[in-house]
Structures are given as structure tokens and as C-alpha cells.
Amino acid sequence: MGFHDHLQDVVRSVDGAVACTLMGMDGIEVDTHLTDELGLDLRALLVEFSTLFRSAKEAAEAHQAGGVAELSIQTERLLTVARVVSPEYFMVAALRPDGNFGKARYMLRVTAPKLAAEL
Amino acid sequence: MGFHDHLQDVVRSVDGAVACTLMGMDGIEVDTHLTDELGLDLRALLVEFSTLFRSAKEAAEAHQAGGVAELSIQTERLLTVARVVSPEYFMVAALRPDGNFGKARYMLRVTAPKLAAEL
């Protein structure tokens, strides 16, 4: 399985998921599986959220809280869960607000090492 | 019940919770119930994470994703869940990494309106 298959697998496995993306810590997208933008500019929003992932990483490291494993943001129209894949990459799943958050966290946890193995 | 009782109630009700704080969107702490710093400068870290909450809010609004209801960050040594209380305030619970994340989300969801009613 290539990157894209793994990303597609996350979207297919999680109720309410509309996108899953592999991204560099620099905010540059490596690959994305996207089924619905939900009327949002989802790609642009995911890039913005990657800045938050980096900021969380820096804040946690500066305060000896260790590396950031996961970050999630719930807005009125979107639920996103991001998980670190390697020091240089992370992945993000985007869900409708009523999507299965627990399953998304689980799928990212099991998929991240698979992506890491292919990087 | 005053602010502090509600914050204490969250810490008592959630396995692994060590702190709960009510904070202004400007990062200024209103009240905190803290039982253990986990060897971290937890207050400083929560202030840093409040910056992330604000950034998430701005990014979400700029991209029509609606208001940010919740933000969570899991690091190797700490799990934090933040939830909006009102346009000017939010609350954050800090847990040990093996703390009960689901219960923390639930407790913040039911406690936020109680705090809002007293602001």
C-alpha cells in the first residue's frame, strides 16, 4: 500500500471523515485523500492547523512536556485530529462535527506507523 | 458554587486530572485548581496553549469553519483539553497521559455552561 491507500483507508473507516492528509511539519502537503470539502477551503484550513501543530510542538518542548503526539480541534463545522508520523511529518483527519472522533484517533494511531515505515 | 468549586469538581471527577483552569482569551488566568504540576511548569504551559486556542479560533473563523468549541493536545507527559466558555473565556483541564480523556471532554462540556452562567 502506498501513502494514498493508507489515507483513503482512514477516510473509509471513520464515520463522518471527509479527508485525510499527510503533511510536512513545514505545512507542505505530501498527499491527501479528500471526498468532500464541506463547503470550506479545507486544504487551506489544514495548512493553517499545521502551524498550530508546530506551535504546540515548540511550546511542549520548551516546557519539558515531551513531544506532541496528537492535537485535535473541534469547530462548529469541522472536527480535525492530527497525529505525528515522524519528526518531519504528521497526518490529519478531517471529519464532520458529528463524525466518530474516537475511531479517528484510533485509526490515526494505527496508521501513523504504517506511513512512517514508507517515508 | 463559585468558579473554584467547578474547577475542583472537574479535577476530582476525571481519573488522572491534575489541574483545571479558567482563562481569558488573552492568556490571563482567572482561577485554577491544581493538585500536581507533574514536574512541569504547568501554569506557563497552559498560558502557551492559550495562544494556540486563540490561533485556532482565528484560523477557523478566517476559513468559515465556525467557532472553536474544543482543542486538545497530547504530549508524552501531559494531556490537555480546552473548551470555550464564552467569547472571552475558556477552560482547560490537564491530565496525566494515561488520564481519562473521554471523561475530561464530557466534564468540560457540562461544566463550561455553569462557569459561563457565573461570568
PDB file of C-alpha atoms in Angstrom:
ATOM      1  CA  MET A   1       0.000   0.000   0.000  1.00  0.00           C
ATOM      2  CA  GLY A   2       1.211   3.495  -0.874  1.00  0.00           C
ATOM      3  CA  PHE A   3       0.613   6.696   1.093  1.00  0.00           C
ATOM      4  CA  HIS A   4      -2.635   7.383  -0.674  1.00  0.00           C
ATOM      5  CA  ASP A   5      -4.119   3.976   0.105  1.00  0.00           C
ATOM      6  CA  HIS A   6      -3.449   4.452   3.814  1.00  0.00           C
ATOM      7  CA  LEU A   7      -5.036   7.913   3.784  1.00  0.00           C
ATOM      8  CA  GLN A   8      -8.037   6.577   1.875  1.00  0.00           C
ATOM      9  CA  ASP A   9      -8.316   3.721   4.351  1.00  0.00           C
ATOM     10  CA  VAL A  10      -8.663   6.200   7.245  1.00  0.00           C
ATOM     11  CA  VAL A  11     -11.420   8.159   5.453  1.00  0.00           C
ATOM     12  CA  ARG A  12     -13.287   4.944   4.580  1.00  0.00           C
ATOM     13  CA  SER A  13     -13.007   3.510   8.096  1.00  0.00           C
ATOM     14  CA  VAL A  14     -14.206   6.510  10.088  1.00  0.00           C
ATOM     15  CA  ASP A  15     -17.851   7.597  10.061  1.00  0.00           C
ATOM     16  CA  GLY A  16     -18.081  11.239   9.023  1.00  0.00           C
ATOM     17  CA  ALA A  17     -14.475  11.507   7.798  1.00  0.00           C
ATOM     18  CA  VAL A  18     -14.080  13.580   4.625  1.00  0.00           C
ATOM     19  CA  ALA A  19     -10.315  13.967   4.283  1.00  0.00           C
ATOM     20  CA  CYS A  20      -7.008  12.588   5.442  1.00  0.00           C
ATOM     21  CA  THR A  21      -3.712  14.205   4.614  1.00  0.00           C
ATOM     22  CA  LEU A  22       0.000  13.583   5.143  1.00  0.00           C
ATOM     23  CA  MET A  23       1.838  16.823   5.733  1.00  0.00           C
ATOM     24  CA  GLY A  24       5.345  18.065   6.397  1.00  0.00           C
ATOM     25  CA  MET A  25       5.949  19.979   9.634  1.00  0.00           C
ATOM     26  CA  ASP A  26       6.619  22.922   7.283  1.00  0.00           C
ATOM     27  CA  GLY A  27       2.921  22.865   6.274  1.00  0.00           C
ATOM     28  CA  ILE A  28       3.575  21.448   2.823  1.00  0.00           C
ATOM     29  CA  GLU A  29       1.121  18.738   1.818  1.00  0.00           C
ATOM     30  CA  VAL A  30       2.615  15.401   0.740  1.00  0.00           C
ATOM     31  CA  ASP A  31      -0.591  13.573  -0.176  1.00  0.00           C
ATOM     32  CA  THR A  32      -4.312  13.949   0.532  1.00  0.00           C
ATOM     33  CA  HIS A  33      -7.424  11.842   0.127  1.00  0.00           C
ATOM     34  CA  LEU A  34     -10.406  14.185   0.033  1.00  0.00           C
ATOM     35  CA  THR A  35     -14.045  13.240  -0.550  1.00  0.00           C
ATOM     36  CA  ASP A  36     -15.876  16.423   0.464  1.00  0.00           C
ATOM     37  CA  GLU A  37     -14.712  19.954   1.300  1.00  0.00           C
ATOM     38  CA  LEU A  38     -17.864  20.571   3.428  1.00  0.00           C
ATOM     39  CA  GLY A  39     -18.199  23.940   1.689  1.00  0.00           C
ATOM     40  CA  LEU A  40     -14.902  25.030   3.288  1.00  0.00           C
ATOM     41  CA  ASP A  41     -11.482  25.654   1.826  1.00  0.00           C
ATOM     42  CA  LEU A  42     -10.370  22.542   3.661  1.00  0.00           C
ATOM     43  CA  ARG A  43      -6.833  22.407   2.247  1.00  0.00           C
ATOM     44  CA  ALA A  44      -6.111  25.982   3.322  1.00  0.00           C
ATOM     45  CA  LEU A  45      -7.539  25.288   6.778  1.00  0.00           C
ATOM     46  CA  LEU A  46      -5.397  22.174   7.195  1.00  0.00           C
ATOM     47  CA  VAL A  47      -2.306  24.198   6.304  1.00  0.00           C
ATOM     48  CA  GLU A  48      -3.261  26.750   8.996  1.00  0.00           C
ATOM     49  CA  PHE A  49      -3.763  23.983  11.520  1.00  0.00           C
ATOM     50  CA  SER A  50      -0.307  22.626  10.686  1.00  0.00           C
ATOM     51  CA  THR A  51       1.070  25.902  12.044  1.00  0.00           C
ATOM     52  CA  LEU A  52      -0.738  25.124  15.306  1.00  0.00           C
ATOM     53  CA  PHE A  53       0.773  21.646  15.381  1.00  0.00           C
ATOM     54  CA  ARG A  54       4.236  23.183  15.058  1.00  0.00           C
ATOM     55  CA  SER A  55       3.486  25.783  17.738  1.00  0.00           C
ATOM     56  CA  ALA A  56       2.193  23.098  20.120  1.00  0.00           C
ATOM     57  CA  LYS A  57       5.338  21.089  19.464  1.00  0.00           C
ATOM     58  CA  GLU A  58       7.576  24.064  20.253  1.00  0.00           C
ATOM     59  CA  ALA A  59       5.623  25.029  23.399  1.00  0.00           C
ATOM     60  CA  ALA A  60       5.611  21.457  24.720  1.00  0.00           C
ATOM     61  CA  GLU A  61       9.324  21.001  24.083  1.00  0.00           C
ATOM     62  CA  ALA A  62      10.170  24.375  25.656  1.00  0.00           C
ATOM     63  CA  HIS A  63       8.317  23.344  28.824  1.00  0.00           C
ATOM     64  CA  GLN A  64       9.655  19.778  29.053  1.00  0.00           C
ATOM     65  CA  ALA A  65       6.244  18.276  28.323  1.00  0.00           C
ATOM     66  CA  GLY A  66       7.784  15.987  25.688  1.00  0.00           C
ATOM     67  CA  GLY A  67       6.861  15.625  22.036  1.00  0.00           C
ATOM     68  CA  VAL A  68       3.315  16.306  20.798  1.00  0.00           C
ATOM     69  CA  ALA A  69       1.659  13.034  19.814  1.00  0.00           C
ATOM     70  CA  GLU A  70      -1.781  14.332  18.920  1.00  0.00           C
ATOM     71  CA  LEU A  71      -3.712  17.552  18.503  1.00  0.00           C
ATOM     72  CA  SER A  72      -7.438  17.877  17.866  1.00  0.00           C
ATOM     73  CA  ILE A  73      -9.578  20.884  17.089  1.00  0.00           C
ATOM     74  CA  GLN A  74     -13.344  20.904  17.096  1.00  0.00           C
ATOM     75  CA  THR A  75     -15.125  23.810  15.429  1.00  0.00           C
ATOM     76  CA  GLU A  76     -18.815  24.256  14.690  1.00  0.00           C
ATOM     77  CA  ARG A  77     -18.397  22.878  11.170  1.00  0.00           C
ATOM     78  CA  LEU A  78     -15.368  20.619  11.389  1.00  0.00           C
ATOM     79  CA  LEU A  79     -13.509  18.188  13.611  1.00  0.00           C
ATOM     80  CA  THR A  80      -9.802  17.647  12.921  1.00  0.00           C
ATOM     81  CA  VAL A  81      -7.410  15.206  14.532  1.00  0.00           C
ATOM     82  CA  ALA A  82      -3.671  15.444  13.823  1.00  0.00           C
ATOM     83  CA  ARG A  83      -1.044  12.900  14.794  1.00  0.00           C
ATOM     84  CA  VAL A  84       2.723  12.918  14.485  1.00  0.00           C
ATOM     85  CA  VAL A  85       4.132  10.404  11.969  1.00  0.00           C
ATOM     86  CA  SER A  86       7.839  11.196  12.263  1.00  0.00           C
ATOM     87  CA  PRO A  87       9.882  14.217  13.369  1.00  0.00           C
ATOM     88  CA  GLU A  88       9.294  15.767   9.942  1.00  0.00           C
ATOM     89  CA  TYR A  89       5.751  14.646   9.136  1.00  0.00           C
ATOM     90  CA  PHE A  90       2.280  14.461  10.614  1.00  0.00           C
ATOM     91  CA  MET A  91      -1.125  13.357   9.401  1.00  0.00           C
ATOM     92  CA  VAL A  92      -4.530  14.985   9.818  1.00  0.00           C
ATOM     93  CA  ALA A  93      -8.031  13.569   9.503  1.00  0.00           C
ATOM     94  CA  ALA A  94     -10.958  15.974   8.953  1.00  0.00           C
ATOM     95  CA  LEU A  95     -14.473  14.916   9.978  1.00  0.00           C
ATOM     96  CA  ARG A  96     -17.959  16.368  10.019  1.00  0.00           C
ATOM     97  CA  PRO A  97     -18.722  17.678  13.535  1.00  0.00           C
ATOM     98  CA  ASP A  98     -20.805  14.577  14.300  1.00  0.00           C
ATOM     99  CA  GLY A  99     -18.106  12.192  12.978  1.00  0.00           C
ATOM    100  CA  ASN A 100     -16.654   9.370  15.060  1.00  0.00           C
ATOM    101  CA  PHE A 101     -13.857  11.135  16.949  1.00  0.00           C
ATOM    102  CA  GLY A 102     -12.735   8.060  18.913  1.00  0.00           C
ATOM    103  CA  LYS A 103     -12.436   5.951  15.772  1.00  0.00           C
ATOM    104  CA  ALA A 104     -10.492   8.727  14.033  1.00  0.00           C
ATOM    105  CA  ARG A 105      -7.991   8.853  16.915  1.00  0.00           C
ATOM    106  CA  TYR A 106      -7.666   5.065  16.783  1.00  0.00           C
ATOM    107  CA  MET A 107      -7.189   4.947  13.009  1.00  0.00           C
ATOM    108  CA  LEU A 108      -4.500   7.648  13.111  1.00  0.00           C
ATOM    109  CA  ARG A 109      -2.719   5.820  15.916  1.00  0.00           C
ATOM    110  CA  VAL A 110      -2.547   2.574  13.898  1.00  0.00           C
ATOM    111  CA  THR A 111      -1.938   4.235  10.513  1.00  0.00           C
ATOM    112  CA  ALA A 112       0.863   6.644  11.531  1.00  0.00           C
ATOM    113  CA  PRO A 113       3.478   3.854  11.943  1.00  0.00           C
ATOM    114  CA  LYS A 114       2.475   2.416   8.546  1.00  0.00           C
ATOM    115  CA  LEU A 115       3.085   5.789   6.893  1.00  0.00           C
ATOM    116  CA  ALA A 116       6.318   6.260   8.846  1.00  0.00           C
ATOM    117  CA  ALA A 117       7.575   2.922   7.533  1.00  0.00           C
ATOM    118  CA  GLU A 118       7.168   4.185   3.957  1.00  0.00           C
ATOM    119  CA  LEU A 119       8.774   7.598   4.415  1.00  0.00           C
TER     120      LEU A 119
ATOM    121  CA  MET B   1     -20.825  27.038  43.693  1.00  0.00           C
ATOM    122  CA  GLY B   2     -18.083  29.522  42.768  1.00  0.00           C
ATOM    123  CA  PHE B   3     -15.597  29.214  39.919  1.00  0.00           C
ATOM    124  CA  HIS B   4     -13.140  27.332  42.044  1.00  0.00           C
ATOM    125  CA  ASP B   5     -15.642  24.664  43.111  1.00  0.00           C
ATOM    126  CA  HIS B   6     -16.491  23.921  39.489  1.00  0.00           C
ATOM    127  CA  LEU B   7     -12.800  23.639  38.564  1.00  0.00           C
ATOM    128  CA  GLN B   8     -12.138  21.392  41.576  1.00  0.00           C
ATOM    129  CA  ASP B   9     -15.149  19.279  40.603  1.00  0.00           C
ATOM    130  CA  VAL B  10     -13.615  18.598  37.162  1.00  0.00           C
ATOM    131  CA  VAL B  11     -10.268  17.542  38.675  1.00  0.00           C
ATOM    132  CA  ARG B  12     -11.999  15.273  41.217  1.00  0.00           C
ATOM    133  CA  SER B  13     -14.288  13.658  38.633  1.00  0.00           C
ATOM    134  CA  VAL B  14     -11.699  12.781  35.991  1.00  0.00           C
ATOM    135  CA  ASP B  15      -9.183   9.971  36.537  1.00  0.00           C
ATOM    136  CA  GLY B  16      -5.668  11.322  36.066  1.00  0.00           C
ATOM    137  CA  ALA B  17      -6.681  15.002  36.072  1.00  0.00           C
ATOM    138  CA  VAL B  18      -4.218  17.254  37.921  1.00  0.00           C
ATOM    139  CA  ALA B  19      -5.421  20.767  37.092  1.00  0.00           C
ATOM    140  CA  CYS B  20      -8.351  22.720  35.746  1.00  0.00           C
ATOM    141  CA  THR B  21      -8.172  26.396  34.949  1.00  0.00           C
ATOM    142  CA  LEU B  22     -10.446  29.191  33.747  1.00  0.00           C
ATOM    143  CA  MET B  23      -8.606  31.548  31.453  1.00  0.00           C
ATOM    144  CA  GLY B  24      -9.219  34.691  29.446  1.00  0.00           C
ATOM    145  CA  MET B  25      -8.680  34.511  25.688  1.00  0.00           C
ATOM    146  CA  ASP B  26      -5.810  36.938  26.384  1.00  0.00           C
ATOM    147  CA  GLY B  27      -3.998  34.139  28.260  1.00  0.00           C
ATOM    148  CA  ILE B  28      -4.585  35.661  31.704  1.00  0.00           C
ATOM    149  CA  GLU B  29      -5.605  33.095  34.307  1.00  0.00           C
ATOM    150  CA  VAL B  30      -8.851  33.777  36.198  1.00  0.00           C
ATOM    151  CA  ASP B  31      -8.803  30.818  38.594  1.00  0.00           C
ATOM    152  CA  THR B  32      -7.060  27.441  38.789  1.00  0.00           C
ATOM    153  CA  HIS B  33      -7.419  24.276  40.806  1.00  0.00           C
ATOM    154  CA  LEU B  34      -4.074  22.482  40.734  1.00  0.00           C
ATOM    155  CA  THR B  35      -3.156  19.273  42.574  1.00  0.00           C
ATOM    156  CA  ASP B  36       0.100  18.281  40.896  1.00  0.00           C
ATOM    157  CA  GLU B  37       2.433  20.035  38.442  1.00  0.00           C
ATOM    158  CA  LEU B  38       3.752  16.665  37.162  1.00  0.00           C
ATOM    159  CA  GLY B  39       7.251  18.108  37.412  1.00  0.00           C
ATOM    160  CA  LEU B  40       6.374  20.651  34.706  1.00  0.00           C
ATOM    161  CA  ASP B  41       5.799  24.375  34.843  1.00  0.00           C
ATOM    162  CA  LEU B  42       2.173  23.642  34.193  1.00  0.00           C
ATOM    163  CA  ARG B  43       0.881  27.207  34.547  1.00  0.00           C
ATOM    164  CA  ALA B  44       3.371  28.502  31.985  1.00  0.00           C
ATOM    165  CA  LEU B  45       2.492  25.682  29.612  1.00  0.00           C
ATOM    166  CA  LEU B  46      -1.241  26.389  29.923  1.00  0.00           C
ATOM    167  CA  VAL B  47      -0.601  30.031  29.066  1.00  0.00           C
ATOM    168  CA  GLU B  48       1.328  28.928  25.956  1.00  0.00           C
ATOM    169  CA  PHE B  49      -1.517  26.626  24.963  1.00  0.00           C
ATOM    170  CA  SER B  50      -3.966  29.527  25.334  1.00  0.00           C
ATOM    171  CA  THR B  51      -2.102  31.173  22.469  1.00  0.00           C
ATOM    172  CA  LEU B  52      -2.855  28.076  20.399  1.00  0.00           C
ATOM    173  CA  PHE B  53      -6.521  28.262  21.333  1.00  0.00           C
ATOM    174  CA  ARG B  54      -6.617  31.839  20.078  1.00  0.00           C
ATOM    175  CA  SER B  55      -4.758  30.946  16.883  1.00  0.00           C
ATOM    176  CA  ALA B  56      -7.143  28.050  16.212  1.00  0.00           C
ATOM    177  CA  LYS B  57     -10.080  30.404  16.753  1.00  0.00           C
ATOM    178  CA  GLU B  58      -8.668  32.928  14.275  1.00  0.00           C
ATOM    179  CA  ALA B  59      -7.811  30.283  11.655  1.00  0.00           C
ATOM    180  CA  ALA B  60     -11.242  28.644  11.938  1.00  0.00           C
ATOM    181  CA  GLU B  61     -13.087  31.953  11.671  1.00  0.00           C
ATOM    182  CA  ALA B  62     -10.951  33.104   8.732  1.00  0.00           C
ATOM    183  CA  HIS B  63     -11.863  29.904   6.860  1.00  0.00           C
ATOM    184  CA  GLN B  64     -15.577  29.865   7.735  1.00  0.00           C
ATOM    185  CA  ALA B  65     -15.213  26.757   9.903  1.00  0.00           C
ATOM    186  CA  GLY B  66     -17.159  28.432  12.732  1.00  0.00           C
ATOM    187  CA  GLY B  67     -16.110  28.965  16.328  1.00  0.00           C
ATOM    188  CA  VAL B  68     -13.661  26.619  18.052  1.00  0.00           C
ATOM    189  CA  ALA B  69     -15.512  24.571  20.663  1.00  0.00           C
ATOM    190  CA  GLU B  70     -12.655  22.362  21.837  1.00  0.00           C
ATOM    191  CA  LEU B  71      -8.922  21.878  21.410  1.00  0.00           C
ATOM    192  CA  SER B  72      -6.871  19.025  22.824  1.00  0.00           C
ATOM    193  CA  ILE B  73      -3.140  18.414  22.867  1.00  0.00           C
ATOM    194  CA  GLN B  74      -1.491  15.173  23.854  1.00  0.00           C
ATOM    195  CA  THR B  75       2.218  15.211  24.626  1.00  0.00           C
ATOM    196  CA  GLU B  76       4.393  12.457  26.065  1.00  0.00           C
ATOM    197  CA  ARG B  77       3.942  13.790  29.595  1.00  0.00           C
ATOM    198  CA  LEU B  78       0.628  15.624  29.511  1.00  0.00           C
ATOM    199  CA  LEU B  79      -2.855  15.586  28.043  1.00  0.00           C
ATOM    200  CA  THR B  80      -4.735  18.888  27.888  1.00  0.00           C
ATOM    201  CA  VAL B  81      -8.304  19.553  26.813  1.00  0.00           C
ATOM    202  CA  ALA B  82      -9.514  23.128  26.360  1.00  0.00           C
ATOM    203  CA  ARG B  83     -13.108  24.213  25.832  1.00  0.00           C
ATOM    204  CA  VAL B  84     -14.660  27.593  25.093  1.00  0.00           C
ATOM    205  CA  VAL B  85     -16.765  29.023  27.951  1.00  0.00           C
ATOM    206  CA  SER B  86     -17.766  32.356  26.400  1.00  0.00           C
ATOM    207  CA  PRO B  87     -16.352  34.607  23.667  1.00  0.00           C
ATOM    208  CA  GLU B  88     -13.831  35.965  26.226  1.00  0.00           C
ATOM    209  CA  TYR B  89     -13.061  32.876  28.303  1.00  0.00           C
ATOM    210  CA  PHE B  90     -12.108  29.244  28.004  1.00  0.00           C
ATOM    211  CA  MET B  91     -11.265  26.438  30.408  1.00  0.00           C
ATOM    212  CA  VAL B  92      -8.502  23.846  30.288  1.00  0.00           C
ATOM    213  CA  ALA B  93      -8.123  20.515  32.047  1.00  0.00           C
ATOM    214  CA  ALA B  94      -4.639  18.961  32.352  1.00  0.00           C
ATOM    215  CA  LEU B  95      -4.304  15.189  32.784  1.00  0.00           C
ATOM    216  CA  ARG B  96      -1.564  12.635  33.102  1.00  0.00           C
ATOM    217  CA  PRO B  97      -1.022  10.972  29.685  1.00  0.00           C
ATOM    218  CA  ASP B  98      -2.995   7.896  30.820  1.00  0.00           C
ATOM    219  CA  GLY B  99      -5.860  10.031  32.204  1.00  0.00           C
ATOM    220  CA  ASN B 100      -9.476   9.560  31.132  1.00  0.00           C
ATOM    221  CA  PHE B 101      -9.654  11.758  28.025  1.00  0.00           C
ATOM    222  CA  GLY B 102     -13.316  10.993  27.256  1.00  0.00           C
ATOM    223  CA  LYS B 103     -14.437  11.851  30.776  1.00  0.00           C
ATOM    224  CA  ALA B 104     -12.427  15.085  30.677  1.00  0.00           C
ATOM    225  CA  ARG B 105     -14.167  16.120  27.441  1.00  0.00           C
ATOM    226  CA  TYR B 106     -17.531  15.273  28.982  1.00  0.00           C
ATOM    227  CA  MET B 107     -16.850  17.175  32.215  1.00  0.00           C
ATOM    228  CA  LEU B 108     -15.712  20.279  30.331  1.00  0.00           C
ATOM    229  CA  ARG B 109     -18.803  20.116  28.130  1.00  0.00           C
ATOM    230  CA  VAL B 110     -21.141  20.079  31.146  1.00  0.00           C
ATOM    231  CA  THR B 111     -19.086  22.481  33.291  1.00  0.00           C
ATOM    232  CA  ALA B 112     -18.490  25.222  30.692  1.00  0.00           C
ATOM    233  CA  PRO B 113     -22.136  26.434  30.756  1.00  0.00           C
ATOM    234  CA  LYS B 114     -22.049  26.506  34.586  1.00  0.00           C
ATOM    235  CA  LEU B 115     -18.963  28.737  34.516  1.00  0.00           C
ATOM    236  CA  ALA B 116     -20.479  30.881  31.765  1.00  0.00           C
ATOM    237  CA  ALA B 117     -23.555  31.456  33.934  1.00  0.00           C
ATOM    238  CA  GLU B 118     -21.344  32.913  36.667  1.00  0.00           C
ATOM    239  CA  LEU B 119     -19.204  35.179  34.477  1.00  0.00           C
TER     240      LEU B 119
END
